[in-house]
């Protein structure tokens, strides 16, 4: 689930239909919108006035934390007592009107960093500086969500201007003329109190602006008179987008791409990727190498964006039209551009500007498609006719409470928001998200010498789920995690195997004619997607058991029965796989055919076909399998070897902590024996046997991992109760955390009014309602009610209902109603016990996220999610107060239905010495 940030998008942004729409500074009658992504080489914020003594310890561009793109600007300082430390950024002249938009994204280790804007009153002189116009500061938003990205904006600029006008008039004892007032400078007050403050700055936006000053480093800004891009030639008909089909050289093309972030291109090409995403600023040598290796290239361009983007993010730098033209020309000359990517996580509000940018691109390069990854407002991005857009949608389910069936439903629902003739693609998560790395490892960069995830099997499950949901292209988000520096060789090998498998069934993936059909199998945790083509029926059984997004089980079924409807009588069944190719007997049943699949493990590809001719599908499968089987056996062996090493290391750590499993060592021995058998078979040229034995080795490893995890989470009300419980590789930290909890005692609840007993007309202090402006035809309610509370006389009710009960929306794009608890100040590092009772009386529909309970330390990724009916149930979360010393709880609803909350608590847990006496106390700071 993604929520719109607090950006103000007041007024209409006009875009010309010229090539100027390709730039990051947009021009209309001398006005520009400036979007700056801090992707240059030098910082642009300049030290300004201050009343606090301080020492700047760092000021540079960094990749440590980014909201979008590759870099952000960071400022670190040691401050003494005072009130403000200003850094400034010149912007030219932005008239103060209702249309002006000012925003920037901030991440900091402390709250209260504030955005301000210096306004100039050109009709009045400054009495302290004769000859200079009068200026004042307009106060914007303050930063609160510590260690998370937050967008700061300038709300109601005209109202703020009038307030400053009245204040100045009172101080100067004369009337102040605000006519033609404009903003000439943005100001950040980075003072957050004495001590160490670290601030990261990204994705600045301001406009409309006259005569933009641009960054102080002299980075170019697009101005009138800049030459337009030259027309670019491309052989016609080589790349075409025809409805849901992407054609390359007249042949249907299945996109198997990856975002390049450092892994050598040759390694990625050898792993079977056919497409690579490159940033528009990529060096020419890298572009040439990609083209030489045979990659299709997707250059990432940078249209404006305003939405919070917690997963895949692509944003760019302030650039001139001529510089952009040079970048484009560097890509085009290699004749290898597949399509132009206009950005990631784009919200409804950006659809008009993105579509106009797409139109401008088509005037220059009409032979290539454009694409965009969309967060909401899907139908607004749809373009009819010859300028269709490739629409992407994605989310990161791993290590969160979003189960795989809900992830599948989310993918299907996004496609259903678009017309059936839309080409849809998705990003697949191959990385640990920053929130988890920060929590578990206290860093997001550098070399990792300890095992980390995700598990290769998780990537497999996500990829097969996306294909089964009808997506015609896959992009794997980050190759940085596939490198040895991130213990990622096992995942890279898994991706190479996936690419082999999808290459084998590519003719069926790209030619499916109807909506994929999902059917149940003989096992409750295995669902099968059915894709139909003119010559075959493709069946993809996929393991979707609970907890697979945390730690997948072995996912093994010795005999899996499938009933496939509407299969012609002359079709035979084949299991298609690089490691083996075999037929299966089937029997007719009412409406279709039945087969029993032997030794199913996580995923499979079954093809029903009668295409047996010399150039038919079956012959193709056989030929490809013979070509691939040697590599498949080698790669599966090597993947198992890598996983055994990583898992054995964590297993030993757990044993040292006293967390032994009865059969733990024997499972590792079994995995090693199967691996040795695989090696011997491979040396003997018995590649099918080698592949099968390596798979058996991997199954033994998965059994061990899941058993460790199952034992661990039995002690929790939900796996997200502790951040260390959502991954096998952090289980040693989890048990150490639990040992620490055992040495603590729960202190008094510090959250007031969590019992919701206040009168309905009274707003408890510190509690804040949030209702995100919805794109859906629904009504939201949030109030305290007396409907069967868990205890006392009242509880909280959140309700979302269709405006037309007879025709409720089937999918919600952006609906979110929440109650945020007061921000409590506790000693950083304090362990707290957060608990709440939840009751869902009936299924919540329209959103897989349903009802949510989360806190500011864990955030939405570690939310408790439920969409199914449940009686009153208590959920308990354990969190550590971050460095900001601030923590709060959020109760939310994102689908059509009702949820009740009651008895919400935040209880510090104080340490005890050996005598049981409390030695430290964690009380709220005043």
CSV table of N, CA and C in Angstrom, one decimal, residues 513-514 517 530-539 563-574 584-595 606-612 617:
chain,number,residue,atom,x,y,z
A,513,UNK,N,-4.0,-15.4,-24.5
A,513,UNK,CA,-5.1,-14.6,-25.2
A,513,UNK,C,-6.1,-14.1,-24.2
A,514,UNK,N,-6.2,-14.8,-23.1
A,514,UNK,CA,-7.3,-14.4,-22.1
A,514,UNK,C,-6.7,-14.1,-20.8
A,517,UNK,N,-6.4,-17.6,-15.5
A,517,UNK,CA,-7.4,-18.2,-14.6
A,517,UNK,C,-6.6,-18.9,-13.5
A,530,UNK,N,-3.5,-20.5,-14.9
A,530,UNK,CA,-3.7,-21.1,-16.2
A,530,UNK,C,-3.7,-20.0,-17.3
A,531,UNK,N,-2.7,-20.1,-18.3
A,531,UNK,CA,-2.7,-19.1,-19.4
A,531,UNK,C,-2.9,-19.9,-20.7
A,532,UNK,N,-3.8,-19.4,-21.5
A,532,UNK,CA,-4.2,-20.2,-22.7
A,532,UNK,C,-3.7,-19.4,-24.0
A,533,UNK,N,-3.2,-20.2,-24.9
A,533,UNK,CA,-2.8,-19.7,-26.2
A,533,UNK,C,-3.4,-20.6,-27.3
A,534,UNK,N,-3.2,-20.2,-28.5
A,534,UNK,CA,-3.8,-20.9,-29.6
A,534,UNK,C,-3.3,-22.4,-29.7
A,535,UNK,N,-2.1,-22.6,-29.3
A,535,UNK,CA,-1.5,-24.0,-29.4
A,535,UNK,C,-1.2,-24.7,-28.1
A,536,UNK,N,-1.5,-24.1,-27.0
A,536,UNK,CA,-1.1,-24.7,-25.7
A,536,UNK,C,-1.9,-24.1,-24.6
A,537,UNK,N,-1.8,-24.8,-23.5
A,537,UNK,CA,-2.4,-24.3,-22.2
A,537,UNK,C,-1.2,-24.4,-21.2
A,538,UNK,N,-0.8,-23.3,-20.7
A,538,UNK,CA,0.3,-23.2,-19.7
A,538,UNK,C,-0.3,-23.2,-18.3
A,539,UNK,N,0.2,-24.1,-17.4
A,539,UNK,CA,-0.3,-24.2,-16.0
A,539,UNK,C,0.9,-24.0,-15.1
A,563,UNK,N,-6.5,-30.3,-11.7
A,563,UNK,CA,-7.7,-30.4,-12.6
A,563,UNK,C,-7.7,-29.2,-13.5
A,564,UNK,N,-7.4,-29.3,-14.7
A,564,UNK,CA,-7.3,-28.2,-15.6
A,564,UNK,C,-8.5,-28.2,-16.6
A,565,UNK,N,-9.3,-27.1,-16.5
A,565,UNK,CA,-10.5,-27.1,-17.3
A,565,UNK,C,-10.2,-26.8,-18.8
A,566,UNK,N,-11.1,-27.2,-19.6
A,566,UNK,CA,-11.1,-26.8,-21.0
A,566,UNK,C,-9.8,-27.1,-21.7
A,567,UNK,N,-9.3,-28.4,-21.6
A,567,UNK,CA,-8.1,-28.8,-22.3
A,567,UNK,C,-8.5,-29.7,-23.5
A,568,UNK,N,-8.2,-29.5,-24.7
A,568,UNK,CA,-8.5,-30.4,-25.8
A,568,UNK,C,-8.1,-31.8,-25.6
A,569,UNK,N,-8.8,-32.7,-26.1
A,569,UNK,CA,-8.5,-34.2,-25.9
A,569,UNK,C,-7.2,-34.6,-26.4
A,570,UNK,N,-6.7,-34.0,-27.5
A,570,UNK,CA,-5.5,-34.4,-28.2
A,570,UNK,C,-4.2,-33.8,-27.5
A,571,UNK,N,-4.4,-33.0,-26.5
A,571,UNK,CA,-3.3,-32.4,-25.8
A,571,UNK,C,-2.6,-33.3,-24.8
A,572,UNK,N,-1.3,-33.4,-24.8
A,572,UNK,CA,-0.5,-34.2,-23.8
A,572,UNK,C,0.1,-33.2,-22.9
A,573,UNK,N,0.5,-33.6,-21.7
A,573,UNK,CA,1.0,-32.8,-20.6
A,573,UNK,C,2.5,-33.0,-20.5
A,574,UNK,N,3.3,-31.9,-20.4
A,574,UNK,CA,4.7,-31.9,-20.3
A,574,UNK,C,5.2,-31.0,-19.1
A,584,UNK,N,3.6,-36.3,-18.7
A,584,UNK,CA,2.8,-36.9,-17.6
A,584,UNK,C,1.5,-37.4,-18.2
A,585,UNK,N,1.1,-38.6,-17.8
A,585,UNK,CA,-0.2,-39.1,-18.2
A,585,UNK,C,-1.4,-38.2,-17.6
A,586,UNK,N,-2.4,-38.1,-18.4
A,586,UNK,CA,-3.6,-37.4,-17.9
A,586,UNK,C,-4.8,-38.2,-18.1
A,587,UNK,N,-5.9,-37.8,-17.5
A,587,UNK,CA,-7.2,-38.5,-17.7
A,587,UNK,C,-8.3,-37.5,-17.8
A,588,UNK,N,-9.3,-37.8,-18.6
A,588,UNK,CA,-10.4,-36.8,-18.8
A,588,UNK,C,-11.2,-36.8,-17.6
A,589,UNK,N,-11.6,-35.6,-17.2
A,589,UNK,CA,-12.6,-35.3,-16.1
A,589,UNK,C,-13.6,-34.4,-16.7
A,590,UNK,N,-14.7,-34.2,-15.9
A,590,UNK,CA,-15.8,-33.3,-16.4
A,590,UNK,C,-15.2,-31.9,-16.6
A,591,UNK,N,-15.3,-31.4,-17.8
A,591,UNK,CA,-14.9,-30.1,-18.2
A,591,UNK,C,-13.4,-29.9,-18.4
A,592,UNK,N,-12.6,-31.0,-18.4
A,592,UNK,CA,-11.1,-30.8,-18.6
A,592,UNK,C,-10.3,-32.0,-18.4
A,593,UNK,N,-9.1,-31.9,-18.0
A,593,UNK,CA,-8.2,-33.1,-17.8
A,593,UNK,C,-7.5,-33.0,-16.4
A,594,UNK,N,-7.2,-34.1,-15.9
A,594,UNK,CA,-6.5,-34.2,-14.6
A,594,UNK,C,-5.2,-34.9,-14.7
A,595,UNK,N,-4.2,-34.3,-14.0
A,595,UNK,CA,-2.9,-35.0,-13.9
A,595,UNK,C,-2.4,-35.0,-12.5
A,606,UNK,N,3.8,-26.5,-16.4
A,606,UNK,CA,3.2,-27.6,-17.1
A,606,UNK,C,2.6,-27.1,-18.3
A,607,UNK,N,2.9,-27.7,-19.5
A,607,UNK,CA,2.3,-27.3,-20.7
A,607,UNK,C,1.5,-28.4,-21.3
A,608,UNK,N,0.2,-28.2,-21.6
A,608,UNK,CA,-0.6,-29.1,-22.4
A,608,UNK,C,-0.6,-28.6,-23.8
A,609,UNK,N,-0.2,-29.5,-24.7
A,609,UNK,CA,-0.2,-29.1,-26.1
A,609,UNK,C,-0.2,-30.3,-27.0
A,610,UNK,N,-0.7,-30.1,-28.2
A,610,UNK,CA,-0.6,-31.1,-29.3
A,610,UNK,C,0.3,-30.7,-30.4
A,611,UNK,N,1.1,-29.7,-30.2
A,611,UNK,CA,2.0,-29.2,-31.2
A,611,UNK,C,3.3,-30.0,-31.2
A,612,UNK,N,3.3,-31.1,-31.9
A,612,UNK,CA,4.4,-32.1,-31.9
A,612,UNK,C,5.2,-32.1,-33.1
A,617,UNK,N,6.1,-26.8,-30.5
A,617,UNK,CA,6.5,-26.4,-29.1
A,617,UNK,C,7.3,-27.5,-28.4
